[in-house]
CSV table of C-alpha atoms in Angstrom, one decimal:
chain,number,residue,atom,x,y,z
A,1,UNK,CA,-52.7,58.2,40.4
A,2,UNK,CA,-55.4,55.5,39.7
A,3,UNK,CA,-54.2,51.9,39.0
A,4,UNK,CA,-55.1,52.2,35.2
A,5,UNK,CA,-53.3,55.5,34.8
A,6,UNK,CA,-50.4,53.8,36.3
A,7,UNK,CA,-50.4,51.2,33.8
A,8,UNK,CA,-50.9,53.2,30.9
A,9,UNK,CA,-47.7,55.2,32.3
A,10,UNK,CA,-45.9,52.0,32.6
A,11,UNK,CA,-46.9,50.7,29.0
A,12,UNK,CA,-45.6,54.2,27.7
A,13,UNK,CA,-42.5,54.0,29.0
A,14,UNK,CA,-41.6,50.8,27.6
A,15,UNK,CA,-42.7,51.7,23.8
A,16,UNK,CA,-40.1,50.2,21.3
A,17,UNK,CA,-38.5,47.6,23.5
A,18,UNK,CA,-39.3,44.7,21.4
A,19,UNK,CA,-38.5,46.3,18.4
A,20,UNK,CA,-35.0,47.2,19.6
A,21,UNK,CA,-34.7,43.7,21.0
A,22,UNK,CA,-35.4,42.2,17.4
A,23,UNK,CA,-32.7,44.9,15.9
A,24,UNK,CA,-30.0,43.6,18.3
A,25,UNK,CA,-30.9,39.9,17.9
A,26,UNK,CA,-31.3,40.3,14.1
A,27,UNK,CA,-27.8,42.0,14.0
A,28,UNK,CA,-26.2,38.9,15.9
A,29,UNK,CA,-28.1,36.0,14.2
A,30,UNK,CA,-28.1,36.9,10.6
A,31,UNK,CA,-24.3,37.0,10.2
A,32,UNK,CA,-24.3,34.1,12.1
A,33,UNK,CA,-26.6,32.1,9.9
A,34,UNK,CA,-24.6,33.4,6.8
A,35,UNK,CA,-21.5,32.5,8.1
A,36,UNK,CA,-22.6,28.5,8.5
A,37,UNK,CA,-22.2,27.6,4.8
A,38,UNK,CA,-18.9,28.9,4.8
A,39,UNK,CA,-17.5,27.3,7.6
A,40,UNK,CA,-19.1,24.3,6.0
A,41,UNK,CA,-17.3,25.0,2.9
A,42,UNK,CA,-14.1,25.3,4.9
A,43,UNK,CA,-14.3,22.3,6.5
A,44,UNK,CA,-14.8,20.4,3.1
A,45,UNK,CA,-11.7,21.8,1.5
A,46,UNK,CA,-9.6,21.1,4.7
A,47,UNK,CA,-10.9,17.4,4.8
A,48,UNK,CA,-10.4,16.7,1.2
A,49,UNK,CA,-6.8,18.4,1.3
A,50,UNK,CA,-6.1,15.7,4.4
A,51,UNK,CA,-7.4,12.9,2.4
A,52,UNK,CA,-5.6,14.0,-0.9
A,53,UNK,CA,-2.2,14.5,1.5
A,54,UNK,CA,-2.6,10.8,3.0
A,55,UNK,CA,-3.2,9.4,-0.7
A,56,UNK,CA,-0.2,11.3,-2.0
A,57,UNK,CA,2.2,10.1,0.9
A,58,UNK,CA,0.9,6.2,0.3
A,59,UNK,CA,1.6,6.8,-3.6
A,60,UNK,CA,4.9,8.4,-3.2
A,61,UNK,CA,6.2,5.6,-0.7
A,62,UNK,CA,4.8,2.6,-2.8
A,63,UNK,CA,4.9,4.0,-6.5
A,64,UNK,CA,7.7,6.8,-6.6
A,65,UNK,CA,9.4,7.8,-10.1
A,66,UNK,CA,12.9,6.8,-8.4
A,67,UNK,CA,12.1,3.1,-7.3
A,68,UNK,CA,13.1,0.4,-9.8
A,69,UNK,CA,9.6,-0.5,-10.6
A,70,UNK,CA,7.9,3.3,-10.5
A,71,UNK,CA,5.2,4.0,-13.0
A,72,UNK,CA,4.2,7.4,-11.8
A,73,UNK,CA,6.3,10.4,-12.3
A,74,UNK,CA,5.4,13.4,-9.7
A,75,UNK,CA,3.8,15.2,-12.7
A,76,UNK,CA,1.5,12.2,-13.0
A,77,UNK,CA,0.6,11.8,-9.3
A,78,UNK,CA,0.1,15.5,-8.9
A,79,UNK,CA,-2.5,15.6,-12.1
A,80,UNK,CA,-4.1,12.6,-10.6
A,81,UNK,CA,-4.9,14.1,-7.2
A,82,UNK,CA,-6.3,17.0,-8.7
A,83,UNK,CA,-8.7,14.6,-10.8
A,84,UNK,CA,-9.8,12.6,-8.1
A,85,UNK,CA,-9.8,15.1,-4.8
A,86,UNK,CA,-10.7,18.2,-6.0
A,87,UNK,CA,-12.8,18.1,-9.0
A,88,UNK,CA,-16.4,18.1,-8.9
A,89,UNK,CA,-18.4,15.4,-7.0
A,90,UNK,CA,-20.4,14.9,-10.2
A,91,UNK,CA,-17.2,14.5,-12.7
A,92,UNK,CA,-17.9,11.4,-14.9
A,93,UNK,CA,-15.3,8.5,-13.8
A,94,UNK,CA,-12.8,7.5,-16.0
A,95,UNK,CA,-11.4,4.3,-17.4
A,96,UNK,CA,-7.9,3.5,-16.4
A,97,UNK,CA,-8.4,6.8,-14.7
A,98,UNK,CA,-6.9,8.9,-18.0
A,99,UNK,CA,-7.5,12.6,-18.0
A,100,UNK,CA,-10.1,14.0,-19.8
A,101,UNK,CA,-10.8,17.9,-19.7
A,102,UNK,CA,-10.0,18.4,-16.4
A,103,UNK,CA,-10.8,21.7,-16.8
A,104,UNK,CA,-14.5,21.4,-17.6
A,105,UNK,CA,-15.0,19.7,-14.1
A,106,UNK,CA,-12.7,21.6,-12.0
A,107,UNK,CA,-14.6,22.6,-8.3
A,108,UNK,CA,-14.6,26.2,-8.6
A,109,UNK,CA,-13.8,26.5,-4.9
């Protein structure tokens, strides 16, 4: 066998290798790239929940309904948290934090 025939035989034995590598790599990377936005949404929801729970804890201690000068009932506090922390980021700012149409600005997630 000459050098050229050995080279041709070796090249024929490796046909399709790059296609298989591409398919395997695509099968791994495509789901990974599709899951990145979902991880981001999950982290955003977790962070908003943590901030809202801190706000509720502070407001519950400082201005709860059972204190002598309390002015927020539990239902008012729950509605305020829904408006402030779980609505869309482009929702309009309300004067005196009064509820408008909350369902129109609710975050769908």
